[in-house]
PDB file of C-alpha atoms in Angstrom:
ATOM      1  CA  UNK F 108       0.000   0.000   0.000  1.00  0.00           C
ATOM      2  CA  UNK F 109       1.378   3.408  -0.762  1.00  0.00           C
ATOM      3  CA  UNK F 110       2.088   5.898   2.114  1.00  0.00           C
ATOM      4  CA  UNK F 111      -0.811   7.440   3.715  1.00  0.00           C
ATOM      5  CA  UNK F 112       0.270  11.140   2.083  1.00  0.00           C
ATOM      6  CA  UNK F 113       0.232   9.580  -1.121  1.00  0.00           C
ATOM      7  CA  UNK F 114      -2.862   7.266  -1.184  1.00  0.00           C
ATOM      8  CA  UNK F 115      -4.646  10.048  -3.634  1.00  0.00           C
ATOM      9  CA  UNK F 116      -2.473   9.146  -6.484  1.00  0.00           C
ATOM     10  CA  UNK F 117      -3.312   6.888  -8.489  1.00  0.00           C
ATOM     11  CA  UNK F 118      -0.705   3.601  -9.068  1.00  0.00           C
ATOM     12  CA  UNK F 119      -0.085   2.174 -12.341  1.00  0.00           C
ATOM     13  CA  UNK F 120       1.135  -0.403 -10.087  1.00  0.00           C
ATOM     14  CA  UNK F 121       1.718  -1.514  -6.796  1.00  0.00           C
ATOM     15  CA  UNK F 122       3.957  -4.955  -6.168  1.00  0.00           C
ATOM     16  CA  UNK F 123       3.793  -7.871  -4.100  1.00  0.00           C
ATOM     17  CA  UNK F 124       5.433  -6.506  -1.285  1.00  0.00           C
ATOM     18  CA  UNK F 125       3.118  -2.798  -1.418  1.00  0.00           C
ATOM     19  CA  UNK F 126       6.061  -0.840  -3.387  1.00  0.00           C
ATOM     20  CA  UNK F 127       4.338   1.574  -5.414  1.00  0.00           C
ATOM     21  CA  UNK F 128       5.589   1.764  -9.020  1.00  0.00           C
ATOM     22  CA  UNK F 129       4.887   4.587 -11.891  1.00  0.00           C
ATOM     23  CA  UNK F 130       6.377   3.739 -14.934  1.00  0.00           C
ATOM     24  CA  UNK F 131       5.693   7.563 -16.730  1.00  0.00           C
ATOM     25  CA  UNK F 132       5.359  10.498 -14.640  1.00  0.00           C
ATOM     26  CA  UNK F 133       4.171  13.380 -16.867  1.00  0.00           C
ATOM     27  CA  UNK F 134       4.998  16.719 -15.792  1.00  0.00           C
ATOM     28  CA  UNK F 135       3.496  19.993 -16.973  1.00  0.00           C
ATOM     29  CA  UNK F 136       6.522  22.328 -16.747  1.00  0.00           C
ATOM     30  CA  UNK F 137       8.841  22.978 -14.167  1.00  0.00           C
ATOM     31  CA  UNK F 138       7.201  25.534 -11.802  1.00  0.00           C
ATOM     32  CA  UNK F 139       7.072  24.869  -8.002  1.00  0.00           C
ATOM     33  CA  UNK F 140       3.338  24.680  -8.076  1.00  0.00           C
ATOM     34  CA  UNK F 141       3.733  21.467 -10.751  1.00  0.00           C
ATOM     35  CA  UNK F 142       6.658  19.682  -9.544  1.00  0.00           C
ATOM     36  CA  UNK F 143       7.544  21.307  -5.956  1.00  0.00           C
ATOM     37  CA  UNK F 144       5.423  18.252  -4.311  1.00  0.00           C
ATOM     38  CA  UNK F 145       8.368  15.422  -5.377  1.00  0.00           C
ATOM     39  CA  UNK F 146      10.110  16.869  -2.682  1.00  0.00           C
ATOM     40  CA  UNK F 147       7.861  15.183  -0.371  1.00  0.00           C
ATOM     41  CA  UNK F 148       9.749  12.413   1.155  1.00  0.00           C
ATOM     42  CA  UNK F 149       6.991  10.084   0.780  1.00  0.00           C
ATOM     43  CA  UNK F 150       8.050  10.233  -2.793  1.00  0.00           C
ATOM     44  CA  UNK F 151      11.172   7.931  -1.852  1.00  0.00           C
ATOM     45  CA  UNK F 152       8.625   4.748  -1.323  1.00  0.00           C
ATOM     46  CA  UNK F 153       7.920   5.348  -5.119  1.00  0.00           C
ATOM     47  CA  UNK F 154       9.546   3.571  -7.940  1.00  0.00           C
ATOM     48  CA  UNK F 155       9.391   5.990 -11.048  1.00  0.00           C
ATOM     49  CA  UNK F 156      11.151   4.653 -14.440  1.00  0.00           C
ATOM     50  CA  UNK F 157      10.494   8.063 -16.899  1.00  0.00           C
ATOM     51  CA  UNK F 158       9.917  11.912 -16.190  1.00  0.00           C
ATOM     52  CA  UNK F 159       8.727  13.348 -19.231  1.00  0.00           C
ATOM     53  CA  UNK F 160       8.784  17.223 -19.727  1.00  0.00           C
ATOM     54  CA  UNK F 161       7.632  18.919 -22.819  1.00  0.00           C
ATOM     55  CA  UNK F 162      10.347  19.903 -25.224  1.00  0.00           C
ATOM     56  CA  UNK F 163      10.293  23.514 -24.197  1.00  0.00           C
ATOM     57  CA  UNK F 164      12.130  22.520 -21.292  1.00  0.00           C
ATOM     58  CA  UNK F 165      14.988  21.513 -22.778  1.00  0.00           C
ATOM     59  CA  UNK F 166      17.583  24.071 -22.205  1.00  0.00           C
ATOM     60  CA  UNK F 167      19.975  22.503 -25.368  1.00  0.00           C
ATOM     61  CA  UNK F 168      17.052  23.068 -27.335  1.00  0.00           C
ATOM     62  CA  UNK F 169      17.198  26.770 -28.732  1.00  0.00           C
ATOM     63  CA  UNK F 170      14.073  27.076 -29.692  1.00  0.00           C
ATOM     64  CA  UNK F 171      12.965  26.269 -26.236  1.00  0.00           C
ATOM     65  CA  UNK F 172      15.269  28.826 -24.682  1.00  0.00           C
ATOM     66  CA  UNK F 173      13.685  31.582 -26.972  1.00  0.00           C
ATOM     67  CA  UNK F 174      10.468  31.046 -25.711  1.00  0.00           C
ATOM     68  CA  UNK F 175      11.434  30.869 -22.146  1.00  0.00           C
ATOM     69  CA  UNK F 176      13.490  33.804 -22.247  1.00  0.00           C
ATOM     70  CA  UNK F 177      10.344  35.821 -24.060  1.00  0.00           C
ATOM     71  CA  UNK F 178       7.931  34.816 -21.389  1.00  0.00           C
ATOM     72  CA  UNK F 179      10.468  35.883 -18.883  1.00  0.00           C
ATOM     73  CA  UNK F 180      10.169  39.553 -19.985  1.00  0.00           C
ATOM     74  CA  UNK F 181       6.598  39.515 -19.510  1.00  0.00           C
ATOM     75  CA  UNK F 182       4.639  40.782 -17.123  1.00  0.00           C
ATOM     76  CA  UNK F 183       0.599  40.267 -16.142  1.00  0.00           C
ATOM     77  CA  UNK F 184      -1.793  42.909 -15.955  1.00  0.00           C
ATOM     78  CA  UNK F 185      -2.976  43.865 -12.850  1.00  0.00           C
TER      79      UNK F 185
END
């Protein structure tokens, strides 16, 4: 069984012995509120094969850095 902090998630698999197993964990982007919660050491019980990030987080891609770099000169309104 997973740990009790991490019951909500859903398991793509969970092994004889209650080790909980993802084999893709798809991540939005890398902003605190998206990833900050892998900090969590209840995260160590959890066997996770792939993190997958789009492409626009690829800082070798230049493309990527463009965009990143253009959002980071913009402000909201208020």
């Amino acid at each position: 069984m997973p740990p009790p902090n991490l019951r909500s998630l859903r398991w793509a698999s969970v092994d004889e012995e209650g080790k909980a197993r993802i084999d893709i964990l798809v991540c939005a982007h890398r902003h605190a509120a998206h990833v900050g919660g892998f900090t969590d050491s209840a995260w160590k019980a959890v066997e996770v094969k792939e993190v997958w990030f789009p492409w626009t987080e690829d800082p070798k891609d230049a493309d990527a850095r463009g965009i990143r770099e253009k959002q980071s000169g913009l402000t909201r309104p208020q």
